[in-house]
Rosetta silent file (secondary structure, phi, psi, omega in degrees, C-alpha in Angstrom):
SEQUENCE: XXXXXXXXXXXXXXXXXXXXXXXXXXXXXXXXXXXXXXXXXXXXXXXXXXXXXXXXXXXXXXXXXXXXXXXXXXXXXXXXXXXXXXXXXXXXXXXXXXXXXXXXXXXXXXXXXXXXXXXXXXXXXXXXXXXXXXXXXXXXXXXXXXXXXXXXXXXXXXXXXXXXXXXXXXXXXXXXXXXXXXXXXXXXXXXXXXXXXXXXXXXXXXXXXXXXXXXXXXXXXXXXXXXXXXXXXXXXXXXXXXXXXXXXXXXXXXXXXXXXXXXXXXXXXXXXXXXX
SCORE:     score description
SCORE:     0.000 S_00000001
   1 L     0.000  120.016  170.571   -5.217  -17.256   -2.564 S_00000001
   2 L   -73.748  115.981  168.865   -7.790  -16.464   -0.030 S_00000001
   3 L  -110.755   57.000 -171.418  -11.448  -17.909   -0.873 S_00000001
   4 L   -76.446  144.535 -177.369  -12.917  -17.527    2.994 S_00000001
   5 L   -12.098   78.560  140.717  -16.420  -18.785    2.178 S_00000001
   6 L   -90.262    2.001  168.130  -16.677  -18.683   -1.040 S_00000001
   7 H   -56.197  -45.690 -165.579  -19.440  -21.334   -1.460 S_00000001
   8 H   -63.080    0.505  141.409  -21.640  -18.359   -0.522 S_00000001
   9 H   -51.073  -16.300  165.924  -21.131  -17.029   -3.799 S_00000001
  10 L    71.875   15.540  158.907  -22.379  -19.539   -5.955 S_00000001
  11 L     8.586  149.456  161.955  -18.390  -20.057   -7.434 S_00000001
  12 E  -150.817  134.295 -175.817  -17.841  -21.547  -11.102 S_00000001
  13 E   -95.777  143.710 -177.207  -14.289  -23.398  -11.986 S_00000001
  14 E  -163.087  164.914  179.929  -13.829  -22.673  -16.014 S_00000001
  15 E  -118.081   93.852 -169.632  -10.772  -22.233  -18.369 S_00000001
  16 E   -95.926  145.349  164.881  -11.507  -18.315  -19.480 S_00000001
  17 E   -56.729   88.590 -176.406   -9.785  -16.339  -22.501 S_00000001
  18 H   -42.783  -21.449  177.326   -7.256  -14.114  -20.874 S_00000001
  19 H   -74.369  -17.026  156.567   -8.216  -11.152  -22.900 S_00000001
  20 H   -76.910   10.885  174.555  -12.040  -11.426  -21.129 S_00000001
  21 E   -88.337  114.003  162.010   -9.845  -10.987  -17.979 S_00000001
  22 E   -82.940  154.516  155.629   -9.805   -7.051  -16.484 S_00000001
  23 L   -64.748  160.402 -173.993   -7.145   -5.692  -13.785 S_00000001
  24 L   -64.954  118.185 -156.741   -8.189   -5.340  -10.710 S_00000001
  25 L   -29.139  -61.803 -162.045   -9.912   -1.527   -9.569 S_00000001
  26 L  -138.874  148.760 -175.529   -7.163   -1.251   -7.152 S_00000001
  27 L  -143.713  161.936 -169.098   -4.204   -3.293   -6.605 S_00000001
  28 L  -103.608  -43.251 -147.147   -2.005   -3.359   -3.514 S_00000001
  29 L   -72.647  143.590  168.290    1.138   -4.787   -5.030 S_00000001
  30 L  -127.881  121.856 -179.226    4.034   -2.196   -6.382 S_00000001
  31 L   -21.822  121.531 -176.838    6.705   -2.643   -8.871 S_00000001
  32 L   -79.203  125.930  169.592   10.304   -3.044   -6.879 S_00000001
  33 L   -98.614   24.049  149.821   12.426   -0.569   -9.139 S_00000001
  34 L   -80.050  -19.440 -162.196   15.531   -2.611   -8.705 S_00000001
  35 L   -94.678  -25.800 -176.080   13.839   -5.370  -10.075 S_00000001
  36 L    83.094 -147.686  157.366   11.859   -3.937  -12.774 S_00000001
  37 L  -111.194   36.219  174.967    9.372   -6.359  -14.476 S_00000001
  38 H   -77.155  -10.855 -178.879   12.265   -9.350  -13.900 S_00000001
  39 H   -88.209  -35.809 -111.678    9.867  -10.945  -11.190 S_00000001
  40 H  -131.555  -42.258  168.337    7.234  -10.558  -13.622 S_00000001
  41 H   -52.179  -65.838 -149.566    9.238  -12.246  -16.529 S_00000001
  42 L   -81.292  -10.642 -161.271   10.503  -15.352  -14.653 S_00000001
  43 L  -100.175   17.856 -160.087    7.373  -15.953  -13.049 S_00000001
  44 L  -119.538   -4.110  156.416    5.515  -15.500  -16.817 S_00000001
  45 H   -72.920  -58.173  179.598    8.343  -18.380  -17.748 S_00000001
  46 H   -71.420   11.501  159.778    7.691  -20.623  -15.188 S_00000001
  47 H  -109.798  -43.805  160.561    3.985  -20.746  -16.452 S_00000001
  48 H   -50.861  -19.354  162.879    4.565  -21.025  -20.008 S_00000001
  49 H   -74.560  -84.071 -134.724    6.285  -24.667  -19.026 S_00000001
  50 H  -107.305  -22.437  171.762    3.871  -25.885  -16.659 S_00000001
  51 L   124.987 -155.482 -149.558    0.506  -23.315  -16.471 S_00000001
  52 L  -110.150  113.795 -151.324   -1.034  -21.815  -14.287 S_00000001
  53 L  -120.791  -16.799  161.674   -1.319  -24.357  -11.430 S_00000001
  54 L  -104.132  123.562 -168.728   -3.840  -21.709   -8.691 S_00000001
  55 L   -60.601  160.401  148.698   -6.618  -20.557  -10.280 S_00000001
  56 E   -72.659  145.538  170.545   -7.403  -16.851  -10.316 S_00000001
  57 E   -86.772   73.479  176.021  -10.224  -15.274   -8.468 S_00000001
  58 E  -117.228  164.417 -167.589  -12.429  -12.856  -10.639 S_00000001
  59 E  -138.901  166.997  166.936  -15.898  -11.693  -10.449 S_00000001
  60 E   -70.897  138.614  176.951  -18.212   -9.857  -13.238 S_00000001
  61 L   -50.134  126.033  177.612  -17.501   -6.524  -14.347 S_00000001
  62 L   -70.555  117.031  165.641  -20.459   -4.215  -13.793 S_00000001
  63 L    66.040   51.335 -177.479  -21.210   -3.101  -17.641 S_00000001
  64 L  -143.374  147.514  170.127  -18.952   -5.095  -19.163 S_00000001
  65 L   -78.744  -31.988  166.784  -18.926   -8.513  -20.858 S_00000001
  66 L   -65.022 -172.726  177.681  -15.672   -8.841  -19.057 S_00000001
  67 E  -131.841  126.327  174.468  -14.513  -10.232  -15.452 S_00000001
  68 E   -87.118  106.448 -152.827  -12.754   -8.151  -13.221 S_00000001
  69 E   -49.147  143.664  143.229   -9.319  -10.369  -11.550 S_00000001
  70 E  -110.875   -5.269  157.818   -9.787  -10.124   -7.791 S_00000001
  71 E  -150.584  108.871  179.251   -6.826  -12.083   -6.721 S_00000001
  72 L   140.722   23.729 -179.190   -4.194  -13.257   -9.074 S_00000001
  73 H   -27.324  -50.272 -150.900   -3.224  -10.122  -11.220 S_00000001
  74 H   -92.444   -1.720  167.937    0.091  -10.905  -11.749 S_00000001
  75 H   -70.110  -55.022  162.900   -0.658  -14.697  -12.691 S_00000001
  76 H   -21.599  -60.680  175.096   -3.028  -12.792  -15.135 S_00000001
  77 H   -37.075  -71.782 -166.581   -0.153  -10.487  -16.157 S_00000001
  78 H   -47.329  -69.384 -164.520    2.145  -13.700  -16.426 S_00000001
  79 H   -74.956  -21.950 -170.096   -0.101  -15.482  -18.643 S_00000001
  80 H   -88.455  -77.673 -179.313   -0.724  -12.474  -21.226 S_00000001
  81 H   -32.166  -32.352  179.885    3.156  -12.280  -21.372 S_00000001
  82 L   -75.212  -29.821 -175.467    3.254  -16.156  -21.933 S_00000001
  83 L    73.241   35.146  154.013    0.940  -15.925  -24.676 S_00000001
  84 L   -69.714  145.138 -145.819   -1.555  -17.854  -23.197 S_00000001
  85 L  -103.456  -61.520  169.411   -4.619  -18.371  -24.824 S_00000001
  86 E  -119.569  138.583 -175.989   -6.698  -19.472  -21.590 S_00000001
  87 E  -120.397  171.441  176.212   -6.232  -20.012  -17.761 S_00000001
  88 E  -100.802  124.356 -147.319   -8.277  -21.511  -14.984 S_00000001
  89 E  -122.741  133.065  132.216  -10.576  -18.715  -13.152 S_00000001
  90 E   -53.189  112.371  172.242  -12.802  -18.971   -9.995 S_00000001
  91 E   -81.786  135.132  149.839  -16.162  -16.786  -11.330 S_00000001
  92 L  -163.266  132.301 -163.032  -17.972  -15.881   -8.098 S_00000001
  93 L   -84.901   95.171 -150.073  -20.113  -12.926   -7.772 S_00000001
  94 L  -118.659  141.932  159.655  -18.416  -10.782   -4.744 S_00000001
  95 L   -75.719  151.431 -176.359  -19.463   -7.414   -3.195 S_00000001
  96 L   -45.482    3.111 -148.436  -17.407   -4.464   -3.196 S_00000001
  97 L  -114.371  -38.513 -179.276  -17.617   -4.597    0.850 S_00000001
  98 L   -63.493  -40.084 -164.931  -16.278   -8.451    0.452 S_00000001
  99 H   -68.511  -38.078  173.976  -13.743   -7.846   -2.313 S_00000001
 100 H  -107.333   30.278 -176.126  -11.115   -5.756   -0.240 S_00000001
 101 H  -113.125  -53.279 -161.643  -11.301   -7.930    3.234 S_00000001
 102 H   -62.299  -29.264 -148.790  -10.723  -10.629    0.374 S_00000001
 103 H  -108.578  -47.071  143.034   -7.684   -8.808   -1.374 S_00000001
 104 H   -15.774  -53.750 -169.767   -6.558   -7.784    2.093 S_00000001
 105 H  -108.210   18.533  174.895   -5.833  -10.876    3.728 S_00000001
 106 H   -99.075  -36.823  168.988   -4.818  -12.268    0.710 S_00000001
 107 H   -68.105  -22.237 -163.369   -1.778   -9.724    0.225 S_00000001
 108 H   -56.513  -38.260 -175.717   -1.390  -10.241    4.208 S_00000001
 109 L   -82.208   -4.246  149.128   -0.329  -13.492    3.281 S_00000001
 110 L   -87.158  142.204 -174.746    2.083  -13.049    0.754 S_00000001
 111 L   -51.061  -42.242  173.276    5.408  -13.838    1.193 S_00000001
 112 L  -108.416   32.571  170.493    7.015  -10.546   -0.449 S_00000001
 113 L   -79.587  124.793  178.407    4.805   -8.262    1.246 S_00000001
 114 L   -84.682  165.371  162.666    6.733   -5.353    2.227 S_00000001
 115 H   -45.949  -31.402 -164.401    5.781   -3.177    5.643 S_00000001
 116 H   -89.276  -24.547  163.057    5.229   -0.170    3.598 S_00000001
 117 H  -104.950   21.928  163.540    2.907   -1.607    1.240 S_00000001
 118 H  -111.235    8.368  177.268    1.162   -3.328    4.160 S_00000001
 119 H   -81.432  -85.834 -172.291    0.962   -0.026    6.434 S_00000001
 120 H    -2.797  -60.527 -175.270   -0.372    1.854    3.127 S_00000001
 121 H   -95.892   10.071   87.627   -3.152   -0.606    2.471 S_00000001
 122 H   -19.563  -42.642  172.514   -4.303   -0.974    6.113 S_00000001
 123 H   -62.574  -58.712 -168.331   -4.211    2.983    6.041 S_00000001
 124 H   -38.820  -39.157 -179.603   -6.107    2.649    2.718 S_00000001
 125 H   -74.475  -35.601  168.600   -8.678    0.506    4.698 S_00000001
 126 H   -59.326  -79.032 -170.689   -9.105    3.316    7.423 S_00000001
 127 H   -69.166  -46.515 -173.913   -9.267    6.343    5.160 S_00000001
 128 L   -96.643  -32.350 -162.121  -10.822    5.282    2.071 S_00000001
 129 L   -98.207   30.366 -154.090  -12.868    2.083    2.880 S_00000001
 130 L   -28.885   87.998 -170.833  -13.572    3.989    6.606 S_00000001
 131 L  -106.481  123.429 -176.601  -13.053    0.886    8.572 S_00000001
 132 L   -52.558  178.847  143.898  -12.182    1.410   12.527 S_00000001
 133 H  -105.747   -0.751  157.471   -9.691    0.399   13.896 S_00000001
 134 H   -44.566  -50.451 -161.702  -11.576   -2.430   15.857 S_00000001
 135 H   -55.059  -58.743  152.501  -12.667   -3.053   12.620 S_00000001
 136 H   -10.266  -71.762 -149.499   -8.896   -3.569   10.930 S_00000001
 137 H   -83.909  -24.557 -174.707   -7.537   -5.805   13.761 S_00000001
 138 H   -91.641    5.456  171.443  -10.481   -7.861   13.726 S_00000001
 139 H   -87.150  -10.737 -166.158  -10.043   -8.456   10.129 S_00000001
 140 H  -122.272    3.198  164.016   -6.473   -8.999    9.815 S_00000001
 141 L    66.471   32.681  170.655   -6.480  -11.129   13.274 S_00000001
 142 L  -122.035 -132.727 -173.581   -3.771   -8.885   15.410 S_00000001
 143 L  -128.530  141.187 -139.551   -4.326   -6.525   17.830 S_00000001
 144 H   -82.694   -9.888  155.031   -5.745   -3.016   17.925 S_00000001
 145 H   -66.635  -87.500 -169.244   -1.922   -1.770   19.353 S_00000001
 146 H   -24.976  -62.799 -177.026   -0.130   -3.678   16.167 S_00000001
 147 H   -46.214  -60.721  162.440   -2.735   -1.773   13.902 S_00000001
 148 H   -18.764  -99.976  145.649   -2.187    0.999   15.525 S_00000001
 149 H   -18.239  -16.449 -169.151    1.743    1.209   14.989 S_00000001
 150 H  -106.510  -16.086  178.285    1.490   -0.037   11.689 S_00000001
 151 H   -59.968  -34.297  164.929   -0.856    2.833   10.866 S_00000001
 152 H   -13.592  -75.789 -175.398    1.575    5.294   12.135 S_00000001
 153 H   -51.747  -64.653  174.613    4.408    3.943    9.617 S_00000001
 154 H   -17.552  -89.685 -179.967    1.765    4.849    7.056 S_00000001
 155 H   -51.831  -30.032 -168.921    0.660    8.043    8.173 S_00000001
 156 H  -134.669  -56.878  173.570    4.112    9.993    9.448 S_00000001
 157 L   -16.348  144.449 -176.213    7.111    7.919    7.741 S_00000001
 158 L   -73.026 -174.985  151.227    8.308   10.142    4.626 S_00000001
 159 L   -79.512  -64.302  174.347    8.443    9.312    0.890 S_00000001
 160 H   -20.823  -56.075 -148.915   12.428    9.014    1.207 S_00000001
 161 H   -85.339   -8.348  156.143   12.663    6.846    3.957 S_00000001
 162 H  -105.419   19.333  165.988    9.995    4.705    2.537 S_00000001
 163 H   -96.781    8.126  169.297   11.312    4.065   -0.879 S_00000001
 164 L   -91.256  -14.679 -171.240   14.493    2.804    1.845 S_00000001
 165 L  -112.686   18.640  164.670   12.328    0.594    3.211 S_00000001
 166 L   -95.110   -5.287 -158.450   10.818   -0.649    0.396 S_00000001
 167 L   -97.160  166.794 -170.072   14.383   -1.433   -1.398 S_00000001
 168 L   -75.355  167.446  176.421   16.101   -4.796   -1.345 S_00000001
 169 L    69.115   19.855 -173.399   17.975   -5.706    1.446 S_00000001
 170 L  -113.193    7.535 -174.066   15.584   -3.518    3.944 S_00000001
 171 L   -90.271   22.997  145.342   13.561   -6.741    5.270 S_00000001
 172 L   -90.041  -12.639 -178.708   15.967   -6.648    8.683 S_00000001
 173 L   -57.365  -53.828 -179.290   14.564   -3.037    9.123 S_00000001
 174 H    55.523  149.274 -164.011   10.667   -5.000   10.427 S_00000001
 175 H   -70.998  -24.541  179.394    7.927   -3.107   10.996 S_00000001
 176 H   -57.342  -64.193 -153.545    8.660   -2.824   15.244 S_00000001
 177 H   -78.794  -50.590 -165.483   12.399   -0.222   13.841 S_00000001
 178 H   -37.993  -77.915  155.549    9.888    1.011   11.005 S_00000001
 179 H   -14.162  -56.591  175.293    7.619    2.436   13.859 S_00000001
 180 H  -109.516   10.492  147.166    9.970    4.023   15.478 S_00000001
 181 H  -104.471   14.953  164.307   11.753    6.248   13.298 S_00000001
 182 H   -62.502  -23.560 -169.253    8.389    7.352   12.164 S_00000001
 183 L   -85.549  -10.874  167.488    8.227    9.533   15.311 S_00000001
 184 L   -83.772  170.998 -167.195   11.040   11.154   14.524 S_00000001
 185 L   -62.452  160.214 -160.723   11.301   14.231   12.059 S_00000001
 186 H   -66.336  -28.568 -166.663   10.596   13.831    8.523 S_00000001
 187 H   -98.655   -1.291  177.260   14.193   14.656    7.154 S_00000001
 188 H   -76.482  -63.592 -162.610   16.350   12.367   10.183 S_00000001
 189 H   -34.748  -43.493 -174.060   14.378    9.220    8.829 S_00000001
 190 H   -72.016  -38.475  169.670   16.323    8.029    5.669 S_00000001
 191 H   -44.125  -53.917 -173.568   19.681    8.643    7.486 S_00000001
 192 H   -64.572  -52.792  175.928   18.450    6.438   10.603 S_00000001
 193 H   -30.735  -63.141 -179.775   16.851    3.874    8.043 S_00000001
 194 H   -65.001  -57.153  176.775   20.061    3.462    6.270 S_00000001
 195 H   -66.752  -23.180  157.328   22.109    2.755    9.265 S_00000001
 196 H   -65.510  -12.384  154.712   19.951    0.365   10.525 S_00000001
 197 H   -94.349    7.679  166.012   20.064   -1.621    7.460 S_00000001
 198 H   -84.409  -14.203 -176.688   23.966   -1.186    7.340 S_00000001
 199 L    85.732   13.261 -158.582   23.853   -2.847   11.223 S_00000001
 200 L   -81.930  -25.679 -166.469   25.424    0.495   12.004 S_00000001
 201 L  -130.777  119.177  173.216   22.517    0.967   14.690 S_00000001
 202 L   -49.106  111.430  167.589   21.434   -2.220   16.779 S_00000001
 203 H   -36.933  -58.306 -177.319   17.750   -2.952   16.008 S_00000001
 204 H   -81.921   55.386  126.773   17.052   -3.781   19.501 S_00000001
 205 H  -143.848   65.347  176.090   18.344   -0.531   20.724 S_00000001
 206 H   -76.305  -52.264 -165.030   16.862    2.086   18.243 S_00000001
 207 H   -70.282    6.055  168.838   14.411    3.075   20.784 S_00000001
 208 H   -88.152  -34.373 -154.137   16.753    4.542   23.464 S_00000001
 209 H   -73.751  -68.365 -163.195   19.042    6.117   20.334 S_00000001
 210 L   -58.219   14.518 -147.504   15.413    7.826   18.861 S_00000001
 211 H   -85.677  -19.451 -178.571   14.135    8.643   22.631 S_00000001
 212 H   -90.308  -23.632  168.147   15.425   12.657   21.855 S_00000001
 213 H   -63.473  -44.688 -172.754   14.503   12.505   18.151 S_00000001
 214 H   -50.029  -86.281 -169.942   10.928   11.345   18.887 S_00000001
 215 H   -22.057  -59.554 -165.721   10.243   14.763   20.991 S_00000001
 216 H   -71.613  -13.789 -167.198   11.338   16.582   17.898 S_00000001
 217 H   -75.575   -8.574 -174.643    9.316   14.588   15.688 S_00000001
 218 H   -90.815  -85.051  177.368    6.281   15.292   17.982 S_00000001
 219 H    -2.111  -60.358 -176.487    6.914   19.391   17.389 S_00000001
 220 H   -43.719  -72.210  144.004    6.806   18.601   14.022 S_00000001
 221 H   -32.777  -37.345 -164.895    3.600   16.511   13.401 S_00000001
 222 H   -96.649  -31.238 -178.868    2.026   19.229   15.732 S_00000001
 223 H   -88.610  -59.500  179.411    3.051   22.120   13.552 S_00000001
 224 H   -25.498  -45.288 -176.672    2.006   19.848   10.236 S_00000001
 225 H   -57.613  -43.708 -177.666   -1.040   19.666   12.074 S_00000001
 226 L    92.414    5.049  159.285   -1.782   23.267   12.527 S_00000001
 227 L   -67.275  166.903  171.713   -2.070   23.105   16.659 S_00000001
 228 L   -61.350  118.301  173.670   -0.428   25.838   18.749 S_00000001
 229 L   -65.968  106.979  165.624    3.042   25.295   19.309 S_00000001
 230 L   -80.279  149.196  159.071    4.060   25.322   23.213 S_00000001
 231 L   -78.290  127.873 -116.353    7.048   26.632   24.194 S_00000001
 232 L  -110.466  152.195  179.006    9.202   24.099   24.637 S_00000001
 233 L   -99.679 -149.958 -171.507   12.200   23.842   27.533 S_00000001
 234 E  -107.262  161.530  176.549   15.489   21.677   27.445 S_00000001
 235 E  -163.651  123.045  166.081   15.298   17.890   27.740 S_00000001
 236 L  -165.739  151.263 -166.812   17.647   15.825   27.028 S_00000001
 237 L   -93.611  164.471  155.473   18.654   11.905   27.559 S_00000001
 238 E  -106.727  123.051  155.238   22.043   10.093   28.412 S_00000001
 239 E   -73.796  147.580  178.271   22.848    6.058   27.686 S_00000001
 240 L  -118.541 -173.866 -178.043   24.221    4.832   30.396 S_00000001
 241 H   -77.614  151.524  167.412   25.911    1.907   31.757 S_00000001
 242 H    83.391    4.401  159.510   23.140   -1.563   31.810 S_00000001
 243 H    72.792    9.877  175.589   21.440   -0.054   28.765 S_00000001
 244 L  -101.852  151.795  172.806   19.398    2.335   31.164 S_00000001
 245 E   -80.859  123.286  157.156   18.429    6.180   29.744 S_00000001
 246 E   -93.866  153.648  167.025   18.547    9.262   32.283 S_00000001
 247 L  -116.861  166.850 -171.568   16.577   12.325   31.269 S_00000001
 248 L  -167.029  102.026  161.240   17.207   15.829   32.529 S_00000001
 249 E  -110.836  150.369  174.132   14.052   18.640   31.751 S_00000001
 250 E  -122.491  120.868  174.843   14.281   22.089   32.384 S_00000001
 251 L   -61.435  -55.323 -152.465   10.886   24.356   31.851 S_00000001
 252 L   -78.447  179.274 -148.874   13.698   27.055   29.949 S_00000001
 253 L  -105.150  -38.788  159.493   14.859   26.353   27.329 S_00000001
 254 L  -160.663  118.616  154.770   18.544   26.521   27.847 S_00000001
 255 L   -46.589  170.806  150.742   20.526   25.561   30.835 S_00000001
 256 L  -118.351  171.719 -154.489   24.068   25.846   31.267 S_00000001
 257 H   -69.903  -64.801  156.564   25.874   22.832   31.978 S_00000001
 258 H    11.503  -58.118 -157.067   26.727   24.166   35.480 S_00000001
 259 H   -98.629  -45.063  174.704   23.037   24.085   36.375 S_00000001
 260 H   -47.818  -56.690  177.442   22.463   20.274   34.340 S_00000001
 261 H   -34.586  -61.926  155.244   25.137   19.062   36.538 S_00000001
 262 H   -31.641  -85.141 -164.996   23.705   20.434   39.919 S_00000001
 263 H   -35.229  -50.017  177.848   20.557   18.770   39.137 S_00000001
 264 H   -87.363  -19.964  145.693   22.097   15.595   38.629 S_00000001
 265 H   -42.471  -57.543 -147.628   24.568   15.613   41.961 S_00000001
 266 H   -74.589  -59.913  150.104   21.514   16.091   43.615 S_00000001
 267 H   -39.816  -47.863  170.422   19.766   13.068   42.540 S_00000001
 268 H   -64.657   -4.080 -169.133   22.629   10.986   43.297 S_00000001
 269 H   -99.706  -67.532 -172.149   22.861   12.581   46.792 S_00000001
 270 H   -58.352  -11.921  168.928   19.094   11.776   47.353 S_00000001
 271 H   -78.722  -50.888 -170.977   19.666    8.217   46.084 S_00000001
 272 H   -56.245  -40.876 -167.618   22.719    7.578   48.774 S_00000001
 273 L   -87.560  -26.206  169.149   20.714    9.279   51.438 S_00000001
 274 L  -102.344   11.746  167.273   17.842    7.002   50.762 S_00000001
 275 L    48.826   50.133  174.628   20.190    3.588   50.602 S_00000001
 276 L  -122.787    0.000    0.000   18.484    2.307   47.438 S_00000001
């Protein structure tokens, strides 16, 4: 549980009557629906043997006699299910501006945080809580590119393809592969998803596979957007031997192979004539 200076809070350790416990405003964490409430069960077992052994984090309710949880829901949760009468609660009286940099690096730090609910609530942090993105990276300690990218997966990733990459067995997918089938169009994503968690598509070489997908996924985003659509020529890449990509653009729009071909004699005739 994160408590980053919480002496300045004036803190009180106490054993409070879960039913003077409230949920949280907002919560980050979301139900797995393979799983159900079976996480939720076992971990409301292993506290009816032995308790509660990390305190919860709550603060007072504004016009309430209650306490509102600010880290520990689902111990909260756990313990109601358990039939517990009382657990042991940090009281400490935190502002709303403190409460989601607290709840923040506290999900950052769980172990079964998926990408998709930590692009979401980093988006969440942007958009609702309007936090920079200076602001972000220096709270979550990475770098204003990593923020970047993970806002992305937020913002342009699909509903499909993130209920794939929220599902078990999708933690080899990583937030790096996440990234990059966000740039591609909205209905290509679950297909690409799924073969990369079948091994069907090498992680490290999505981004050469996506490099013609991306383009359309840019089109896309731009018409979503409501800019002017340019008209677009042909482009289009080859893998090659050594893992390198060639590209071949045309301003029209369609070549005939005849004329792709040319183009690419010609570059090999201008490499050989230039000995590299």
């Amino acid at each position: 549980m994160a408590v980053i200076g919480i002496e300045k809070w004036n803190p009180q350790f106490l054993m409070m009557k879960v039913k003077h416990l409230a949920p949280p405003a907002t919560a980050l964490r979301t139900v797995d629906p393979t799983k159900g409430d079976s996480s939720l069960r076992e971990l409301s077992q292993s506290i009816a043997d032995v308790g509660i052994i990390q305190p919860v984090l709550a603060r007072p309710k504004k016009g309430s006699l209650r306490y509102e949880t600010v880290c520990g829901d689902r111990r909260r949760r756990a313990a109601k299910l358990a039939n517990l009468h009382a657990i042991p609660v940090i009281v400490a009286d935190i502002s709303d501006g403190n409460i989601s940099k607290i709840r923040l690096i506290e999900n950052l730090h769980r172990e079964d945080l998926s990408p998709i609910e930590l692009a979401e609530e980093l988006l969440a942090h942007k958009e609702e809580r309007k936090k920079t993105l200076i602001e972000i990276a220096a709270m979550v300690h990475k770098s204003e590119s990593w923020v970047s990218k993970v806002l992305s997966v937020a913002k342009n990733l699909g509903p499909k393809a993130k209920k794939i990459a929220s599902s078990a067995g999708a933690s080899k997918v990583g937030m790096e592969n996440l990234y990059q089938v966000s740039g591609i169009p909205e209905k290509e994503q679950p297909k690409v998803l799924q073969e990369v968690i079948d091994e069907k598509i090498p992680g490290g070489r999505l981004r050469e596979q996506l490099h013609n997908a991306k383009d359309r996924g840019k089109e896309e985003r731009k018409e979503r957007s409501g800019r002017p659509r340019k008209e677009k020529g042909y482009k289009r890449s080859f893998e090659t031997l050594y893992g390198a990509v060639v590209s071949v653009s045309f301003p029209e729009p369609n070549p005939t192979i005849r004329q792709i071909i040319g183009v690419l004699k010609q570059v090999i005739m201008k490499l050989e004539l230039k000995n590299i």
